[in-house]
Short mmCIF file of C-alpha atoms and ligand atoms in Angstrom, two decimals:
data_model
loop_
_atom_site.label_atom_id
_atom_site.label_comp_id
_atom_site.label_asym_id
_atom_site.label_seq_id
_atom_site.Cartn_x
_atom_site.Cartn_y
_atom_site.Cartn_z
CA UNK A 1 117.35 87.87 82.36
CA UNK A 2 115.52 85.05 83.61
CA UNK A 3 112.63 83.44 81.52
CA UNK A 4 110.19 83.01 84.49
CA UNK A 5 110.59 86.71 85.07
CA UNK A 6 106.61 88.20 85.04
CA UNK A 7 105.52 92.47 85.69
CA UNK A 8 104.09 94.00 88.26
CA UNK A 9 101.73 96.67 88.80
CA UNK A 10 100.10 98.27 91.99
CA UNK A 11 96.72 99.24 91.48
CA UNK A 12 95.41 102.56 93.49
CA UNK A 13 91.48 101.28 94.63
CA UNK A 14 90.24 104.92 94.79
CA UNK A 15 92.75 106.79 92.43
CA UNK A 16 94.02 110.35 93.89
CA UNK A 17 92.13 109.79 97.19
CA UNK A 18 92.03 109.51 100.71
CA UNK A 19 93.21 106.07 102.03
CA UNK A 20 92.28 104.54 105.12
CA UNK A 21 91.83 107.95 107.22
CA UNK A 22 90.34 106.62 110.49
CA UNK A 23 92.32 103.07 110.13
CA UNK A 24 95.53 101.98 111.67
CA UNK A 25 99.01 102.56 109.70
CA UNK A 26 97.49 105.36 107.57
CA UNK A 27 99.35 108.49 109.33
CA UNK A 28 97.93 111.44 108.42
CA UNK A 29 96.08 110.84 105.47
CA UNK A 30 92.36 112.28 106.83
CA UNK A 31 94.37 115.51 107.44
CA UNK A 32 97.06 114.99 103.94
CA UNK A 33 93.74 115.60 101.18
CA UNK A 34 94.80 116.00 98.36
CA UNK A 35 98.53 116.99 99.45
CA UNK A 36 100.96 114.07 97.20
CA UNK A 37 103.19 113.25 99.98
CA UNK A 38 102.05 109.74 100.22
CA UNK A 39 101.81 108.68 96.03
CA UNK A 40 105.82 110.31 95.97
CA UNK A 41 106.58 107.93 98.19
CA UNK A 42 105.09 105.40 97.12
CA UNK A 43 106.16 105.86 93.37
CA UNK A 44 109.67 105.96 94.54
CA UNK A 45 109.28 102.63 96.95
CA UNK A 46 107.73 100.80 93.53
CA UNK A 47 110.27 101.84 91.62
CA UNK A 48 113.05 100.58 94.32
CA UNK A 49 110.95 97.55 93.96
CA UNK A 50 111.53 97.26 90.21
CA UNK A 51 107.22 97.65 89.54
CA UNK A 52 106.33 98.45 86.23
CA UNK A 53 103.64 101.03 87.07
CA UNK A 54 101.09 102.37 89.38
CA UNK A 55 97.65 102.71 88.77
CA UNK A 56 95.21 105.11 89.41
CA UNK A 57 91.64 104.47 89.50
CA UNK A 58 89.26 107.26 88.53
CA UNK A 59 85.35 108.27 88.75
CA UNK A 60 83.98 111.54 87.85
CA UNK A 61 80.66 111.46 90.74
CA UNK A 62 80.39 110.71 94.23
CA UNK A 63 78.58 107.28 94.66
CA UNK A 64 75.33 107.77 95.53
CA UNK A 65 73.12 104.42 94.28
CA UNK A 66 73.54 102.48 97.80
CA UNK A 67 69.84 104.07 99.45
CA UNK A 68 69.95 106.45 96.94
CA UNK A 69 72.10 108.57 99.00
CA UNK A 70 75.72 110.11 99.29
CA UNK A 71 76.01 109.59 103.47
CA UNK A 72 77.61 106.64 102.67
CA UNK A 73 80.50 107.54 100.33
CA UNK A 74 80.98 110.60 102.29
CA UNK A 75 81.04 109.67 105.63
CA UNK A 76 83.40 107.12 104.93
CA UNK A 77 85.40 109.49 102.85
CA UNK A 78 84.88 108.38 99.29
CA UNK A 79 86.63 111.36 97.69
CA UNK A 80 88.82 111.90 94.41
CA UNK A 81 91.12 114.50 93.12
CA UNK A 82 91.67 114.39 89.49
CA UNK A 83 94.85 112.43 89.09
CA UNK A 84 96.21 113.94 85.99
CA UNK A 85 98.09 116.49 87.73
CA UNK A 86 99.66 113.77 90.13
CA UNK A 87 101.17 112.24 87.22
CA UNK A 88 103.77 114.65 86.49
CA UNK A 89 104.41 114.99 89.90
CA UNK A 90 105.28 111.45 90.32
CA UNK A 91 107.26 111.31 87.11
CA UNK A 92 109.68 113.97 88.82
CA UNK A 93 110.16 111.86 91.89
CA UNK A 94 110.99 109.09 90.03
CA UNK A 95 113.36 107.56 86.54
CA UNK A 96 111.59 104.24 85.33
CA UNK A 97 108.27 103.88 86.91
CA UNK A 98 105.45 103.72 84.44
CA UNK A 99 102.45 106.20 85.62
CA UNK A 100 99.21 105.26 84.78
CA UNK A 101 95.90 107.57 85.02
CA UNK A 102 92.17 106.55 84.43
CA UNK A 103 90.49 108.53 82.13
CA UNK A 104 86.68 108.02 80.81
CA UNK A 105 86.06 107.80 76.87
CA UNK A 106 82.49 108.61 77.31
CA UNK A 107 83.63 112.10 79.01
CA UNK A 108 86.90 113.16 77.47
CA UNK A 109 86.32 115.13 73.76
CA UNK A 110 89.42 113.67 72.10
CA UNK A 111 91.18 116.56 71.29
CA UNK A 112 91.51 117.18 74.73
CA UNK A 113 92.59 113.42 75.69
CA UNK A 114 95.24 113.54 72.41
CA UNK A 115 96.58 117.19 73.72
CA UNK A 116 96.79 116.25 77.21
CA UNK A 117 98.07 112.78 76.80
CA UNK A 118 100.74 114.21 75.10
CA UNK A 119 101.81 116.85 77.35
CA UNK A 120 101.98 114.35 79.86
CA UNK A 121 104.11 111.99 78.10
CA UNK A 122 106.58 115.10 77.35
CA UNK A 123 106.55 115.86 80.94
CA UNK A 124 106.95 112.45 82.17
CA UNK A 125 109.67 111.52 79.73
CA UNK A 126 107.87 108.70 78.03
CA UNK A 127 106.38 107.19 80.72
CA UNK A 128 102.78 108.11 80.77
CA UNK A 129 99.92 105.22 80.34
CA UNK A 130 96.07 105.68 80.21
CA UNK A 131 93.31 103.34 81.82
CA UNK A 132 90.62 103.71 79.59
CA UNK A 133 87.37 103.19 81.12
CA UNK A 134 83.99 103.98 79.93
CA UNK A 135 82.60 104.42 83.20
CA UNK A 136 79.17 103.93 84.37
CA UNK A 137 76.78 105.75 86.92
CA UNK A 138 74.40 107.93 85.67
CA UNK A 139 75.05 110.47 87.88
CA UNK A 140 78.79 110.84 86.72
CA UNK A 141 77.02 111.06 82.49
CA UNK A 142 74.74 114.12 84.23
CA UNK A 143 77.56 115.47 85.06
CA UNK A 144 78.86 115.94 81.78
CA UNK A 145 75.09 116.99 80.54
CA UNK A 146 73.59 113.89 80.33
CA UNK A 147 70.55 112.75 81.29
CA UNK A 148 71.51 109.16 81.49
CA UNK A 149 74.31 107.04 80.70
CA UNK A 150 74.50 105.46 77.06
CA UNK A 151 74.19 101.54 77.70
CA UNK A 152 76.68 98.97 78.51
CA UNK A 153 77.57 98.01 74.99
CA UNK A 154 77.32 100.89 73.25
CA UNK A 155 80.03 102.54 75.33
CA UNK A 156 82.18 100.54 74.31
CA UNK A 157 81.34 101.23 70.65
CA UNK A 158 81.76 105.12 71.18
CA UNK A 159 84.83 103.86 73.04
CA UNK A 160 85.89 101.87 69.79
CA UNK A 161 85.98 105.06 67.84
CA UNK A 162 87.09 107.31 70.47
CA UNK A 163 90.31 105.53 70.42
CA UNK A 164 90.64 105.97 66.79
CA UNK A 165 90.22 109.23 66.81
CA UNK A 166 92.46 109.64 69.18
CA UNK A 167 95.72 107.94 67.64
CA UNK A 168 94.71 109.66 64.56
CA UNK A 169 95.56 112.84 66.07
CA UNK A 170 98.75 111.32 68.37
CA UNK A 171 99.82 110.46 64.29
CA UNK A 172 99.23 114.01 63.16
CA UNK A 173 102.86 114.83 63.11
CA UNK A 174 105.25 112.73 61.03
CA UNK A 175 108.09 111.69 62.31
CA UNK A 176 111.09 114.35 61.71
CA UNK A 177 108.75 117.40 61.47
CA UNK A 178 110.67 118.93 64.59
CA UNK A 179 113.84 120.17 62.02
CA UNK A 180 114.82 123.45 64.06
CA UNK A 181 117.02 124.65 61.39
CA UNK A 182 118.02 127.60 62.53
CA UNK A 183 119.89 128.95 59.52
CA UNK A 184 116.81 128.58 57.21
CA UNK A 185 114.40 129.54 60.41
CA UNK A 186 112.18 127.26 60.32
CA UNK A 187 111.33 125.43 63.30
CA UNK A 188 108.80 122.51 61.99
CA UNK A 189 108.35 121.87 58.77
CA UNK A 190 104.89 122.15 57.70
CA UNK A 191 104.44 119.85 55.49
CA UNK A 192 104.50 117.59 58.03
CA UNK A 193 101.82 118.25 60.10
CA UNK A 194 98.32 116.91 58.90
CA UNK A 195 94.95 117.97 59.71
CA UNK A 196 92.67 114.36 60.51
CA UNK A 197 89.81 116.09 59.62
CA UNK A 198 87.80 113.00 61.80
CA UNK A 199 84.84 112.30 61.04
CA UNK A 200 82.50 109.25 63.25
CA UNK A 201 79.73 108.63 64.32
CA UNK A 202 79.89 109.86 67.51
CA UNK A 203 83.04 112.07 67.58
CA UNK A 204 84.54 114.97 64.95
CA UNK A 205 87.73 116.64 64.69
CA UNK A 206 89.82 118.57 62.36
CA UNK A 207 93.27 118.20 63.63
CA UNK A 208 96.32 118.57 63.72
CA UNK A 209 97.45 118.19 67.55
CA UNK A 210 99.34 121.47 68.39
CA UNK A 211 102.14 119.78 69.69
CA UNK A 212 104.64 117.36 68.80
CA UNK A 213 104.76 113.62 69.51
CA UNK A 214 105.96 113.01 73.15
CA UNK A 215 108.85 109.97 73.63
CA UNK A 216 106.71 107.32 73.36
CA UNK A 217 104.33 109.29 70.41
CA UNK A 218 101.36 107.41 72.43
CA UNK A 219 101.18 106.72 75.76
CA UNK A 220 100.53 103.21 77.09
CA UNK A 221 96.83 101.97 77.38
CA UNK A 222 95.94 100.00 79.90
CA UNK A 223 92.09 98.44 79.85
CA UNK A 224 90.03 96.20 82.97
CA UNK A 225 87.08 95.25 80.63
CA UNK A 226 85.29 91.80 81.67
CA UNK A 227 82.25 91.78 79.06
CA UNK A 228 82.56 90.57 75.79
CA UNK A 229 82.55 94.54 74.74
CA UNK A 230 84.79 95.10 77.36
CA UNK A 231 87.72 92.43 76.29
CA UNK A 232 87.49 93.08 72.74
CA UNK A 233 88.05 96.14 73.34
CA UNK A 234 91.37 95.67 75.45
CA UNK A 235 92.03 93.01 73.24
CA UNK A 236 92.15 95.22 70.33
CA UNK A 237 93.90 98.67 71.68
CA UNK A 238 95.44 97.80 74.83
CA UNK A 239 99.18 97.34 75.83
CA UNK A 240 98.73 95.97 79.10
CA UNK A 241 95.18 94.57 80.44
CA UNK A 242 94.12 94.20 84.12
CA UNK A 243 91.94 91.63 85.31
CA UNK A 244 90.16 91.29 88.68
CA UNK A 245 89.05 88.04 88.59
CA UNK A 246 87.50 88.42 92.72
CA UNK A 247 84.46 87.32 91.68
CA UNK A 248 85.41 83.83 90.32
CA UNK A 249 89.24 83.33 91.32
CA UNK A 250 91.69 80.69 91.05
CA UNK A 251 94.79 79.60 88.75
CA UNK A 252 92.18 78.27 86.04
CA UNK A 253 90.14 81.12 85.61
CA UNK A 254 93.11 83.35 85.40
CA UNK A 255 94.62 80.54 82.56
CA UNK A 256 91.30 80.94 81.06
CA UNK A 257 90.87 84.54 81.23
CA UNK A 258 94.65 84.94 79.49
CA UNK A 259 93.99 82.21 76.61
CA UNK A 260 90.50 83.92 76.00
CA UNK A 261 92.52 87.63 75.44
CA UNK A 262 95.24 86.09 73.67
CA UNK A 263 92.57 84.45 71.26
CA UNK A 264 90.54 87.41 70.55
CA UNK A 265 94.37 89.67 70.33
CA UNK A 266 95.00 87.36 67.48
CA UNK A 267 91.50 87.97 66.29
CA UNK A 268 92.53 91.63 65.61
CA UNK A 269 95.55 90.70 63.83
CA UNK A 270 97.99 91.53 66.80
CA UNK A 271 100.54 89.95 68.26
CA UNK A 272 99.59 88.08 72.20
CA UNK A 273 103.49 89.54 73.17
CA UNK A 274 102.41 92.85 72.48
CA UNK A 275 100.10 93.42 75.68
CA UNK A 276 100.64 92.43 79.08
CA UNK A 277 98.07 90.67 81.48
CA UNK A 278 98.21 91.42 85.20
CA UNK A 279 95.84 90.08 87.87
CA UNK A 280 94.64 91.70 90.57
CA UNK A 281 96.04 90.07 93.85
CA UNK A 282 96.12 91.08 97.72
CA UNK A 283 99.32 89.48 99.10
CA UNK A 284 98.94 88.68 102.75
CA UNK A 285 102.23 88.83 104.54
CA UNK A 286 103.82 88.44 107.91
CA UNK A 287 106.70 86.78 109.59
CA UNK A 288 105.22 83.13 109.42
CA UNK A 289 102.92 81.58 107.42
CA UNK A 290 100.68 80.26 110.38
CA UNK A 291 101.10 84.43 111.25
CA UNK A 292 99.92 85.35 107.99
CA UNK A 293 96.77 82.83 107.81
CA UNK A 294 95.85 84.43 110.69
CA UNK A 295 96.04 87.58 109.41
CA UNK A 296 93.99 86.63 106.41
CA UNK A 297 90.62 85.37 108.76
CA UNK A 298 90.87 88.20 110.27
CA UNK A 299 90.92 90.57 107.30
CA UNK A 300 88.07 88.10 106.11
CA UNK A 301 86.10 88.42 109.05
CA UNK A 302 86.32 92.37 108.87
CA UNK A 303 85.07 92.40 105.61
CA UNK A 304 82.21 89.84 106.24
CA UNK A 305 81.12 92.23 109.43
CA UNK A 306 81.20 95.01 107.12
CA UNK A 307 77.69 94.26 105.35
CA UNK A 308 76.74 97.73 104.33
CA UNK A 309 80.47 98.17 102.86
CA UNK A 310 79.52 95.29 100.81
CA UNK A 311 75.85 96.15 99.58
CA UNK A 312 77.37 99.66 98.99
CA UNK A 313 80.16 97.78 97.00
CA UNK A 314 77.75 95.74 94.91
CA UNK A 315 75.25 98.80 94.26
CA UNK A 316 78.23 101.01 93.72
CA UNK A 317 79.65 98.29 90.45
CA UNK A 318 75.79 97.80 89.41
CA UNK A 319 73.67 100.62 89.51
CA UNK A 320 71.28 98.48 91.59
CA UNK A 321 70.65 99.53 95.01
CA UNK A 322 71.24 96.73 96.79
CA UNK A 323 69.95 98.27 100.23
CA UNK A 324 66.23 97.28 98.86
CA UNK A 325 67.38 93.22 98.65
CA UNK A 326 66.20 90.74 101.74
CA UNK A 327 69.58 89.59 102.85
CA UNK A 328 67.28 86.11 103.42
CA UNK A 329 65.79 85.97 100.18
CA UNK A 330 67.65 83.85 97.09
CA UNK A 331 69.09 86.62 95.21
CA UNK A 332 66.99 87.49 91.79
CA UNK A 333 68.64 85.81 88.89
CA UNK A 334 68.16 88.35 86.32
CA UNK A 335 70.12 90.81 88.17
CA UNK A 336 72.89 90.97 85.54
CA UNK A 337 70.09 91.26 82.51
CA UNK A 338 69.47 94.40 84.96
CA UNK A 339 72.36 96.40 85.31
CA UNK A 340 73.91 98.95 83.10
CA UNK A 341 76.72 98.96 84.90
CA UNK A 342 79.98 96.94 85.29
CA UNK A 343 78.38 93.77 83.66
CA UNK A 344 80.73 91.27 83.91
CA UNK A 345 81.11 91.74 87.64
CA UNK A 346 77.24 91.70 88.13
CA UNK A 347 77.33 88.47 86.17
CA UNK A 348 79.98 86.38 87.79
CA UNK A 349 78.23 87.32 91.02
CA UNK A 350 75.03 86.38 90.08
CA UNK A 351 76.64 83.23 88.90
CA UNK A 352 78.45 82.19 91.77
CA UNK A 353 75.57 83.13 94.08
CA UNK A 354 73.08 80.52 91.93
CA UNK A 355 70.74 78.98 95.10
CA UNK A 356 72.00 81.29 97.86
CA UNK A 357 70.82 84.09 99.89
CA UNK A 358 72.11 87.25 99.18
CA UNK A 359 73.67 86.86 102.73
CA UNK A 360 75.05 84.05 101.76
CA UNK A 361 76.67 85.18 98.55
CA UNK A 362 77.95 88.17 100.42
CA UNK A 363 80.06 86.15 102.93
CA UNK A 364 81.53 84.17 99.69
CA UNK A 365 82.31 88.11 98.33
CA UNK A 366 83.86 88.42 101.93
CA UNK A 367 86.17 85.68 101.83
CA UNK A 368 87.78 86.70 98.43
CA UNK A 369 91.03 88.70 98.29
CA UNK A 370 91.89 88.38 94.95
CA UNK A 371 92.15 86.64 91.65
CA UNK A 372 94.09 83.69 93.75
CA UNK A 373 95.17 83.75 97.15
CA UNK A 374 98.56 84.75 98.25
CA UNK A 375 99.31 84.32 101.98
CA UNK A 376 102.32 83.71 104.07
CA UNK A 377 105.98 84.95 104.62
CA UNK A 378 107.29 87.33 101.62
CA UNK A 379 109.90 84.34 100.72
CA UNK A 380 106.28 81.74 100.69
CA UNK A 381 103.90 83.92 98.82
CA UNK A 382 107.24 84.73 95.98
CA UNK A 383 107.16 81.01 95.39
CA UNK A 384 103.73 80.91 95.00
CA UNK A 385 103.24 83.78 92.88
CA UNK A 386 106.07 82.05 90.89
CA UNK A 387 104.06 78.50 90.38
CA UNK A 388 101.14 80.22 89.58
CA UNK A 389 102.66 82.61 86.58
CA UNK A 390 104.43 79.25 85.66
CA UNK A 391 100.84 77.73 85.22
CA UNK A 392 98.83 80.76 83.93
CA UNK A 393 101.54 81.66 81.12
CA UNK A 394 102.36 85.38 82.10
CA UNK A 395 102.21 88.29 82.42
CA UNK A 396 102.24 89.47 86.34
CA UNK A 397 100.38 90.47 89.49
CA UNK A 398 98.20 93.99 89.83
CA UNK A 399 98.61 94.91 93.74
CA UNK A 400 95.83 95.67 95.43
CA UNK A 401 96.08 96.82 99.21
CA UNK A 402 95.27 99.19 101.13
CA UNK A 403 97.58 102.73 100.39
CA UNK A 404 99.48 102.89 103.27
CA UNK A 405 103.06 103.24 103.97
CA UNK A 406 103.12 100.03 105.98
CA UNK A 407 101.81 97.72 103.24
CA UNK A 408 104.05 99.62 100.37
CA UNK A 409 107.06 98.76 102.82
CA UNK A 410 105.46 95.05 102.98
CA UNK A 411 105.64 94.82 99.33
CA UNK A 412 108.36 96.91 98.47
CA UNK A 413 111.06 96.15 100.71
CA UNK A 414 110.00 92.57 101.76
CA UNK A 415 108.33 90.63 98.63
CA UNK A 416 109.82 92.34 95.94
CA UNK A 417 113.53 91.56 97.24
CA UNK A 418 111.93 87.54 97.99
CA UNK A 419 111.05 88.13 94.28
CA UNK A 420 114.45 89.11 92.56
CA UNK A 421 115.92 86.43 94.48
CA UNK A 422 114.32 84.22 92.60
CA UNK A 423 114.70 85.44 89.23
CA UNK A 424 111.10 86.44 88.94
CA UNK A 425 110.92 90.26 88.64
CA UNK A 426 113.28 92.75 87.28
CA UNK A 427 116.86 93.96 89.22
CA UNK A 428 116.96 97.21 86.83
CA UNK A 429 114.99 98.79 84.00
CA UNK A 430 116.56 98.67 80.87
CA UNK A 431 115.18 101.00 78.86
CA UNK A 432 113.60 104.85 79.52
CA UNK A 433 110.51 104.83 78.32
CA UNK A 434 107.69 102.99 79.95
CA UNK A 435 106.48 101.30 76.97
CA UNK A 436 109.80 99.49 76.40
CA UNK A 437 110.62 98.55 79.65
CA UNK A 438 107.11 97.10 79.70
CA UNK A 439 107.80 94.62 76.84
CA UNK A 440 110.89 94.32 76.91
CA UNK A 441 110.24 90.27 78.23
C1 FMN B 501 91.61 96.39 88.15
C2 FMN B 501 90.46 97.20 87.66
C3 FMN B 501 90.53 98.58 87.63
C4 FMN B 501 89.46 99.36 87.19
N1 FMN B 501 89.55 100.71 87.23
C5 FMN B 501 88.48 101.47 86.90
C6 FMN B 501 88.52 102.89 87.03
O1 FMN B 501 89.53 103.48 87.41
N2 FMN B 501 87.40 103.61 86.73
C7 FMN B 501 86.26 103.00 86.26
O2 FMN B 501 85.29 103.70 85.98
N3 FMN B 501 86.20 101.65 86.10
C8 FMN B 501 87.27 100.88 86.42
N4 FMN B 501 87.21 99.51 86.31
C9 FMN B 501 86.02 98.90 85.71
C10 FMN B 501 86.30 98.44 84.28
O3 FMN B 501 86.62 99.54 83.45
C11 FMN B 501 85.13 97.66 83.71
O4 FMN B 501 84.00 98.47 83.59
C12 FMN B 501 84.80 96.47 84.59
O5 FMN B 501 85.94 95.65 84.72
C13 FMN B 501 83.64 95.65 84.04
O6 FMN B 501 83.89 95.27 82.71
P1 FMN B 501 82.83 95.57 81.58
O7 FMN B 501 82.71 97.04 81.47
O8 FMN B 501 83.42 94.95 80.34
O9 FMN B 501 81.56 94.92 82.03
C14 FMN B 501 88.27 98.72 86.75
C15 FMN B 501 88.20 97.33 86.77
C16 FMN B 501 89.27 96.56 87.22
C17 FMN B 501 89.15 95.07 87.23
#
């Protein structure tokens, strides 16, 4: 096994959704809704590729902040199907991949989180992992009951003891309490099955799960936070943290990010080798590198002609409707003081955009395709990602593309190979669960 050798991840922009429906290379996906054609292949194409896992986003409302309206999201086919019931799905088209679903603390009672977590790690033979996000727009909170959303940092408190709660009852059952004796008929013993009898601040339950610990007891939690709230958080419960770093990229910040996560990990008395940290990266390939520059101005100039997609964006991440802002105006500082939404993104923005015009700050949003760019043939951008996991310490690169068949073949079939050529990604998975093929280096 070679020491450079990092993870990788593919993360799934808009979960169980539709991808691309009126764009080139999407086949039938405006027609496909909801059908899982597209994820099976995909799951098996990652796993030919050696990924660790795919991702899949989540939201619980249909966006509706950008002029206070849902045409937007709609027309352009902002949907999502819950993608819970993809994940066994996947898991049957598949061995090794690790399958990770979003799932909102602030939503999810934790009995049902515990019980379903661990059905899905039965089904998926160890392999299941969780995003745990505490979401954000009001109108997904109201539609749990809410009036409005608790605020920024306090979610992340609930979130603090929702986890707790949560591995108290994944730890209901000892270990060994399946006996199925059959002589002396007794199936589980008892005695080894505890109620948790929980009580927070926020959350309450009695316990005990009514069903035994899947393969890997608890499944894998995977965490995005930015804020302070946010990384301490993922610092203290996650296994594998995801960091867009879009907003202010580059092989520094990403060194920075790691050290800062590794600090506060050994702030909570846990070991840095015990999660992994992948960044968020759009690898922009073709058969030349002077082909795939190209190909990168013009995906930048699509998304700097695409203004509204990138107010809607912004208002979408902040709560703020950003269709009220003069594009010609220097954008209002306290914007981030503002938003109860995803703070550390509203921040960095803010930041970078210091003396501009919103305008102006949008075309720098345009030109960014990642945490760091990679761009040229599969064989240049391997080399590159290599230098740069060299230089950041670890752990690997979070795909983001668009879903289509044509960029999983891109990554799949023409970087991934470029990679394991090199030593710098897995040629098989060693173990069965996801969990230990995860840190297993
Ligand atoms: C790669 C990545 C994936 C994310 N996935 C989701 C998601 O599926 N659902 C969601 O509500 N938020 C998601 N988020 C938002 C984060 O949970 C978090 O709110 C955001 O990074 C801002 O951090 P903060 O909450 O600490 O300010 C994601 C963020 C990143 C960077």
């Amino acid at each position: 096994m070679s020491e450079r050798m990092f993870h990788m991840g593919w993360f799934l922009g808009t979960g169980f959704g539709t991808y691309g429906w009126n764009q080139r290379w999407s086949g039938n996906s405006g027609k496909d809704v909801a059908k899982p054609g597209l994820f099976i292949d995909m799951a098996r194409s990652l796993e030919r590729a050696g990924f660790d896992y795919m991702m899949l986003e989540d939201s619980s409302q249909i966006p509706e902040v950008y002029k206070g309206s849902r045409e937007f999201a709609l027309s352009r086919g902002t949907l999502r199907q819950d993608p819970m019931p993809l994940v066994p799905i996947l898991a049957r088209a598949t061995e090794h991949l690790g399958i990770i679903a979003t799932m909102s603390t602030s939503f999810y009672p934790p009995y049902l989180a515990a019980r379903l977590l661990t059905t899905q790690d039965h089904l998926t033979g160890g392999r299941v992992g969780v995003n745990l996000v505490t979401s954000s727009p009001d109108a997904a909170a109201q539609n749990y009951g809410m009036d409005k959303h608790w605020p920024h940092d306090q979610r992340y408190e609930i979130a603090d003891e929702w986890v707790e709660c949560v591995k108290a009852l994944w730890n209901s059952w000892d270990d060994g309490a399946t006996v199925a004796d059959s002589e002396a008929g007794v199936y589980v013993d008892y005695t080894k099955v505890h109620p948790i009898h929980f009580e927070g601040e926020y959350f309450r339950s009695r316990g005990p799960l009514n069903s035994p610990p899947g393969p890997q007891r608890q499944p894998v939690i995977c965490q995005a936070g930015g804020s302070e709230a946010g990384r301490n958080f993922g610092a203290k419960h996650a296994e594998t943290l995801i960091a867009s770093l879009a907003e202010d990229p580059g092989v520094e910040k990403m060194k920075a990010y790691r050290d800062d996560v590794v600090g506060r990990m050994i702030g909570f008395g846990r070991n840095p080798s015990d999660a992994k940290m992948l960044f968020l990266a759009q690898p922009i390939m073709a058969d030349t590198d002077e082909g795939a520059r190209e190909k990168q101005r013009s995906i930048i100039s699509a998304q700097a002609a695409n203004t509204e997609q990138l107010l809607a964006g912004l208002s979408g991440y902040s709560g703020l409707d950003f269709s009220k802002f003069d594009l010609d105006a220097p954008l209002e500082e306290d914007l981030a003081d503002r938003t109860n939404g995803h703070v550390s993104l509203v921040r960095d923005f803010v930041r970078n955009a210091s003396g501009k015009t919103l305008r102006e700050a949008l075309a720098d949003r345009a030109n960014s395709i990642g945490s760091v760019e990679l761009v040229g043939t599969p064989e240049t951008v391997a080399v590159q990602m290599g230098e740069i996991m060299d230089e950041v310490g670890g752990d690997g690169f979070l795909i983001r593309a668009q879903v289509t068949r044509a960029n999983i073949t891109e990554v799949c079939d023409g970087l991934a190979p470029a990679l394991r050529k090199r030593g710098l990604i897995r040629s098989h998975y060693e173990f069965d669960t996801f969990r230990e093929n995860l840190l297993a280096f």
